[in-house]
Amino acid sequence: MRITMDLELKDIPGQLVKALEPISDAGGNIVSVVHHHEQRTNRGTIPLQVVFEMDDGLGALKEKLESRGIKVVRFNEMRLLERKTVVLVGHIIHSDIRDTIEHIDSTGYAEVVDLSMSMPGISLKSSARIGISATGKAEMKKALKLLRDIAMEKDLLVIEPIGEEA
Amino acid sequence: MSLKVAIIGFGSVGKGVIKVLSERKDDKFQVVAITDSKGAVLDDKGLDLADVLKKKNNGDLKRVNKSSMDVVKECDYDILVEVTPTDAKTGQPGLSYIIEALKRGKHVVTSNKGPVALKYKELKELAKKNNVQFLFEATVGGSMPVFNLMRGPLAGNEINSIEGIFNGTCNYILTRMASEGLPYDMVLSEAKELGIAEADPTYDVEGIDTALKMVILANSVFGMDVGLDDVDRVGISSVCLEALKLAGEADMVIKLIGEVHPNGEERVLKVSPRLVPKTHPLAVQGTLNAALIRTKLAGDIFVIGKGAGSVETASAILSDMLYIASLQ
């Protein structure tokens, strides 16, 4: 599972290593480290945000960090970093929109965070705008692929956003 | 010395080319033959283009009884300008004209998507073997420079991908629907009345035209070997007004986007309606076309221009002709 941890470090040398060591020691695979040097807190500490993958032992890790004088401000198991909007066209209600949403939500790495619908008439095709959040770019790609597969099964048109990679 | 030109096809594009050439003051080109389905007008010393055009428009153009193929095979010319209509399935009759001219060692410039989409590799090889040029700037994006841009200003760049709006009819329909809140069927009828859409709009609205252009780009720019059936294609006929409204509320528009990414297993060759942020350079209005060329050195390059039109398409054809002239 992916964990995002916000830490606070004392402004003395060697603190970064002190904070990261226990994470790798505990088997965590560090994905990203952001050192907010410019955003010093009024306690004089420096915020550090670490994203890593780890299966268990989070409680023990937190204790170990705190025993080293590193403040664990908060940690989330999942942080939804990516956001995309998609429009669906077709018989959305009849093809069970709830089931479609549950499919995305049950992935564990993506969820539907926003839904707007427009239904012009009983037998006419309806449209829905869905906001999807995911833990990262790769996860978003997987979620969109899943949505595409569901749409194909339910005969819905998926209007995806254009790519944005440079 | 002027280059002798034979023009095959006297429809909208052919007329545009003749008009543009008739207004040129230099003597780089001399049109010695123009053909259409009714016959040919010929003059070894160069036709009076303004006069031919006037007579064509008045309906009193006198033709000799020679077919387009006769002219392609027998006439003395340096460049064949092949501007007959596109047949997506067979590429004919343009394909035969192009093959015949290349075999004779003549340069070919075409606006005809069919032959290029179906037989790019063979035609390019045939041209190479005979030491002549085979150019088709007008097939993708009308007046918008695409191939010439990559050959000239962007030369030296590896092209990572190309995506964009390559069909003015679809863009017109989607733009009108979004801006006026009119349903698809109504806007389509309006487009037909204005001559923006064909009587049978299938080719445009089902994305076939855009898909052909993607095939041309895939094969010629990225060296792929694909055909129309390899394109993952969805048109705009099921894009309803409600979908456009929902997109609009989120500051987006819906556009028919064609895209080619040659990157290995994640290869994308696709035509589909997509969400485009209103502030994005590809969110162009009306019948405009727009292309985003992602390059290795120059980063992202955008080209926006008229995707169709008689004189606009002639501009692309003329650029190919001038390139050939520059090599002499």
CSV table of C-alpha atoms in Angstrom, one decimal, chain B residues 58-314:
chain,number,residue,atom,x,y,z
B,58,ASN,CA,-18.8,29.1,-67.5
B,59,GLY,CA,-19.2,25.4,-68.6
B,60,ASP,CA,-17.8,26.0,-72.1
B,61,LEU,CA,-14.3,24.4,-71.7
B,62,LYS,CA,-13.4,22.5,-74.9
B,63,ARG,CA,-11.6,19.3,-74.1
B,64,VAL,CA,-9.9,16.8,-76.3
B,65,ASN,CA,-10.9,13.2,-76.1
B,66,LYS,CA,-8.1,11.9,-73.9
B,67,SER,CA,-8.6,10.1,-70.6
B,68,SER,CA,-6.6,11.1,-67.4
B,69,MET,CA,-4.7,7.8,-67.8
B,70,ASP,CA,-3.7,8.7,-71.4
B,71,VAL,CA,-2.3,12.0,-70.2
B,72,VAL,CA,-0.5,10.4,-67.3
B,73,LYS,CA,1.1,7.8,-69.6
B,74,GLU,CA,1.8,9.9,-72.7
B,75,CYS,CA,2.1,13.5,-72.0
B,76,ASP,CA,5.5,15.2,-71.5
B,77,TYR,CA,5.5,16.7,-68.0
B,78,ASP,CA,7.9,16.9,-64.9
B,79,ILE,CA,5.4,17.0,-62.1
B,80,LEU,CA,2.1,15.2,-61.9
B,81,VAL,CA,-0.4,17.1,-59.6
B,82,GLU,CA,-2.9,14.4,-58.7
B,83,VAL,CA,-6.0,15.9,-57.1
B,84,THR,CA,-8.8,13.4,-57.8
B,85,PRO,CA,-11.3,12.5,-55.0
B,86,THR,CA,-10.3,10.1,-52.2
B,87,ASP,CA,-11.4,6.5,-52.2
B,88,ALA,CA,-10.5,5.1,-48.8
B,89,LYS,CA,-10.9,1.5,-49.8
B,90,THR,CA,-9.1,1.2,-53.1
B,91,GLY,CA,-7.3,4.5,-53.5
B,92,GLN,CA,-8.5,4.5,-57.2
B,93,PRO,CA,-8.3,5.9,-59.7
B,94,GLY,CA,-5.6,8.2,-58.2
B,95,LEU,CA,-3.4,5.3,-57.1
B,96,SER,CA,-3.0,4.1,-60.7
B,97,TYR,CA,-2.1,7.6,-61.9
B,98,ILE,CA,0.5,8.0,-59.2
B,99,ILE,CA,2.1,4.6,-59.9
B,100,GLU,CA,2.2,5.2,-63.6
B,101,ALA,CA,3.8,8.7,-63.2
B,102,LEU,CA,6.4,7.5,-60.7
B,103,LYS,CA,7.3,4.6,-63.0
B,104,ARG,CA,7.9,7.1,-65.8
B,105,GLY,CA,10.3,9.0,-63.5
B,106,LYS,CA,7.9,11.9,-62.9
B,107,HIS,CA,7.5,13.8,-59.6
B,108,VAL,CA,4.1,13.4,-58.0
B,109,VAL,CA,2.3,15.8,-55.7
B,110,THR,CA,-1.1,14.7,-54.4
B,111,SER,CA,-3.9,15.8,-52.1
B,112,ASN,CA,-5.5,12.4,-52.4
B,113,LYS,CA,-5.5,10.6,-49.0
B,114,GLY,CA,-6.5,7.1,-50.3
B,115,PRO,CA,-3.3,6.2,-52.2
B,116,VAL,CA,-1.0,7.5,-49.5
B,117,ALA,CA,-2.9,5.8,-46.7
B,118,LEU,CA,-3.1,2.5,-48.6
B,119,LYS,CA,0.2,2.3,-50.3
B,120,TYR,CA,2.7,4.7,-48.8
B,121,LYS,CA,5.6,2.3,-48.6
B,122,GLU,CA,5.3,1.0,-52.1
B,123,LEU,CA,4.9,4.5,-53.6
B,124,LYS,CA,7.8,5.9,-51.6
B,125,GLU,CA,10.0,3.1,-52.7
B,126,LEU,CA,8.9,3.5,-56.3
B,127,ALA,CA,9.7,7.2,-56.2
B,128,LYS,CA,13.1,6.5,-54.7
B,129,LYS,CA,13.9,3.9,-57.3
B,130,ASN,CA,13.1,6.3,-60.0
B,131,ASN,CA,14.9,9.2,-58.3
B,132,VAL,CA,11.8,11.4,-58.1
B,133,GLN,CA,9.8,13.0,-55.3
B,134,PHE,CA,6.4,11.8,-54.0
B,135,LEU,CA,4.9,14.5,-51.8
B,136,PHE,CA,1.5,14.8,-50.1
B,137,GLU,CA,1.5,17.8,-47.7
B,138,ALA,CA,-2.2,18.6,-48.7
B,139,THR,CA,-3.4,15.2,-47.4
B,140,VAL,CA,-3.1,16.1,-43.7
B,141,GLY,CA,-4.5,19.3,-42.3
B,142,GLY,CA,-5.1,21.2,-45.6
B,143,SER,CA,-3.1,24.4,-45.5
B,144,MET,CA,-1.6,23.6,-42.1
B,145,PRO,CA,2.1,22.7,-42.7
B,146,VAL,CA,2.8,19.3,-41.2
B,147,PHE,CA,5.2,17.3,-43.3
B,148,ASN,CA,7.0,20.3,-44.6
B,149,LEU,CA,7.4,21.6,-41.1
B,150,MET,CA,8.9,18.4,-40.0
B,151,ARG,CA,11.2,18.1,-43.0
B,152,GLY,CA,12.3,21.8,-42.8
B,153,PRO,CA,12.2,23.7,-39.5
B,154,LEU,CA,11.9,20.7,-37.3
B,155,ALA,CA,14.5,18.6,-39.1
B,156,GLY,CA,16.8,17.1,-36.6
B,157,ASN,CA,14.0,16.5,-34.1
B,158,GLU,CA,12.9,13.1,-33.2
B,159,ILE,CA,9.1,13.3,-33.3
B,160,ASN,CA,7.5,11.6,-30.3
B,161,SER,CA,3.9,11.9,-31.2
B,162,ILE,CA,1.3,13.8,-33.1
B,163,GLU,CA,-2.2,14.6,-32.0
B,164,GLY,CA,-4.9,17.1,-32.9
B,165,ILE,CA,-8.0,18.1,-34.8
B,166,PHE,CA,-7.8,17.0,-38.4
B,167,ASN,CA,-11.4,17.3,-39.6
B,168,GLY,CA,-13.0,20.7,-40.0
B,169,THR,CA,-16.5,19.3,-40.4
B,170,CYS,CA,-16.5,17.6,-37.0
B,171,ASN,CA,-14.9,20.6,-35.4
B,172,TYR,CA,-17.6,22.8,-36.9
B,173,ILE,CA,-20.4,20.6,-35.6
B,174,LEU,CA,-19.0,20.3,-32.1
B,175,THR,CA,-18.2,24.0,-31.9
B,176,ARG,CA,-21.8,25.0,-33.0
B,177,MET,CA,-23.4,22.5,-30.6
B,178,ALA,CA,-21.3,23.8,-27.7
B,179,SER,CA,-21.7,27.5,-28.4
B,180,GLU,CA,-25.3,27.6,-29.5
B,181,GLY,CA,-26.7,24.7,-27.5
B,182,LEU,CA,-28.1,23.1,-30.6
B,183,PRO,CA,-28.5,19.3,-30.9
B,184,TYR,CA,-26.3,17.2,-33.2
B,185,ASP,CA,-28.9,16.5,-35.9
B,186,MET,CA,-29.8,20.2,-36.3
B,187,VAL,CA,-26.2,21.3,-36.6
B,188,LEU,CA,-25.4,18.5,-39.0
B,189,SER,CA,-28.3,19.7,-41.3
B,190,GLU,CA,-27.0,23.2,-41.0
B,191,ALA,CA,-23.5,22.1,-41.9
B,192,LYS,CA,-24.8,20.3,-45.0
B,193,GLU,CA,-26.6,23.5,-46.1
B,194,LEU,CA,-23.5,25.5,-45.7
B,195,GLY,CA,-21.5,23.0,-47.7
B,196,ILE,CA,-19.3,22.2,-44.7
B,197,ALA,CA,-20.6,18.7,-44.5
B,198,GLU,CA,-21.2,16.3,-47.4
B,199,ALA,CA,-24.7,15.0,-48.3
B,200,ASP,CA,-23.4,11.7,-46.8
B,201,PRO,CA,-21.4,12.8,-43.9
B,202,THR,CA,-20.4,9.3,-42.7
B,203,TYR,CA,-16.8,9.7,-43.9
B,204,ASP,CA,-16.3,12.8,-41.7
B,205,VAL,CA,-18.5,12.3,-38.6
B,206,GLU,CA,-17.6,8.6,-38.1
B,207,GLY,CA,-13.9,9.7,-38.0
B,208,ILE,CA,-12.8,7.8,-41.2
B,209,ASP,CA,-11.3,10.9,-42.7
B,210,THR,CA,-9.3,11.6,-39.5
B,211,ALA,CA,-8.3,7.9,-39.3
B,212,LEU,CA,-6.9,8.0,-42.8
B,213,LYS,CA,-4.8,11.0,-41.9
B,214,MET,CA,-3.5,9.1,-38.8
B,215,VAL,CA,-2.6,6.2,-41.0
B,216,ILE,CA,-0.6,8.6,-43.3
B,217,LEU,CA,1.2,10.1,-40.3
B,218,ALA,CA,1.9,6.7,-38.8
B,219,ASN,CA,3.4,5.3,-41.9
B,220,SER,CA,5.2,8.3,-43.2
B,221,VAL,CA,6.4,10.0,-40.1
B,222,PHE,CA,6.9,7.0,-37.7
B,223,GLY,CA,7.7,4.3,-40.2
B,224,MET,CA,4.8,2.2,-39.0
B,225,ASP,CA,3.1,-0.3,-41.3
B,226,VAL,CA,-0.6,0.2,-40.6
B,227,GLY,CA,-3.9,0.5,-42.4
B,228,LEU,CA,-7.3,2.0,-41.7
B,229,ASP,CA,-8.5,-1.1,-39.8
B,230,ASP,CA,-5.6,-0.7,-37.3
B,231,VAL,CA,-7.1,2.6,-36.1
B,232,ASP,CA,-9.1,2.5,-32.9
B,233,ARG,CA,-11.9,4.7,-34.2
B,234,VAL,CA,-15.0,6.4,-32.6
B,235,GLY,CA,-16.7,9.3,-34.4
B,236,ILE,CA,-18.8,12.1,-33.1
B,237,SER,CA,-22.4,11.0,-33.9
B,238,SER,CA,-23.1,9.8,-30.4
B,239,VAL,CA,-21.7,12.9,-28.7
B,240,CYS,CA,-24.9,14.5,-27.4
B,241,LEU,CA,-25.6,18.1,-26.3
B,242,GLU,CA,-25.8,17.1,-22.7
B,243,ALA,CA,-22.3,15.7,-22.8
B,244,LEU,CA,-21.0,19.0,-24.3
B,245,LYS,CA,-22.9,20.9,-21.5
B,246,LEU,CA,-21.4,18.8,-18.8
B,247,ALA,CA,-17.9,19.3,-20.3
B,248,GLY,CA,-18.5,23.0,-20.6
B,249,GLU,CA,-19.5,23.2,-16.9
B,250,ALA,CA,-16.0,21.8,-16.1
B,251,ASP,CA,-14.4,24.4,-18.5
B,252,MET,CA,-13.8,21.9,-21.2
B,253,VAL,CA,-14.9,21.3,-24.7
B,254,ILE,CA,-15.2,18.0,-26.6
B,255,LYS,CA,-13.2,17.6,-29.8
B,256,LEU,CA,-12.6,14.8,-32.2
B,257,ILE,CA,-8.9,14.1,-31.7
B,258,GLY,CA,-6.7,11.9,-33.8
B,259,GLU,CA,-3.5,10.7,-32.3
B,260,VAL,CA,-0.4,8.7,-33.2
B,261,HIS,CA,2.1,7.6,-30.6
B,262,PRO,CA,4.5,5.0,-32.0
B,263,ASN,CA,6.0,4.1,-28.6
B,264,GLY,CA,6.4,0.4,-28.6
B,265,GLU,CA,3.9,-1.7,-26.8
B,266,GLU,CA,1.9,1.4,-25.7
B,267,ARG,CA,1.4,2.2,-29.3
B,268,VAL,CA,-1.6,4.5,-29.8
B,269,LEU,CA,-3.3,4.9,-33.2
B,270,LYS,CA,-6.7,6.4,-32.3
B,271,VAL,CA,-9.5,8.7,-33.3
B,272,SER,CA,-12.0,9.5,-30.5
B,273,PRO,CA,-14.0,12.4,-29.0
B,274,ARG,CA,-11.9,13.8,-26.1
B,275,LEU,CA,-12.2,16.4,-23.4
B,276,VAL,CA,-10.0,19.4,-24.1
B,277,PRO,CA,-9.6,22.2,-21.5
B,278,LYS,CA,-11.0,25.5,-23.0
B,279,THR,CA,-7.6,27.2,-22.5
B,280,HIS,CA,-5.7,24.4,-24.3
B,281,PRO,CA,-4.2,25.4,-27.7
B,282,LEU,CA,-6.0,22.5,-29.3
B,283,ALA,CA,-9.4,23.9,-28.3
B,284,VAL,CA,-9.7,25.7,-31.7
B,285,GLN,CA,-13.1,26.8,-33.0
B,286,GLY,CA,-15.2,26.4,-36.1
B,287,THR,CA,-13.7,24.5,-39.1
B,288,LEU,CA,-10.1,25.1,-38.0
B,289,ASN,CA,-7.7,22.2,-37.7
B,290,ALA,CA,-4.9,22.1,-35.1
B,291,ALA,CA,-2.0,19.7,-34.5
B,292,LEU,CA,0.3,19.2,-31.5
B,293,ILE,CA,3.6,17.8,-32.6
B,294,ARG,CA,5.6,16.6,-29.6
B,295,THR,CA,9.3,16.6,-30.4
B,296,LYS,CA,12.4,15.6,-28.6
B,297,LEU,CA,14.4,18.9,-28.9
B,298,ALA,CA,11.9,21.6,-29.6
B,299,GLY,CA,9.3,20.3,-27.1
B,300,ASP,CA,5.7,20.8,-28.0
B,301,ILE,CA,4.9,22.6,-31.3
B,302,PHE,CA,1.4,23.6,-32.2
B,303,VAL,CA,0.1,24.3,-35.7
B,304,ILE,CA,-3.3,25.8,-36.3
B,305,GLY,CA,-4.9,26.5,-39.7
B,306,LYS,CA,-7.6,25.9,-42.3
B,307,GLY,CA,-8.0,22.2,-42.8
B,308,ALA,CA,-9.9,22.4,-46.1
B,309,GLY,CA,-10.8,24.8,-48.9
B,310,SER,CA,-9.8,25.2,-52.5
B,311,VAL,CA,-7.1,27.8,-52.3
B,312,GLU,CA,-6.0,26.7,-48.8
B,313,THR,CA,-5.3,23.2,-50.0
B,314,ALA,CA,-3.7,24.6,-53.1
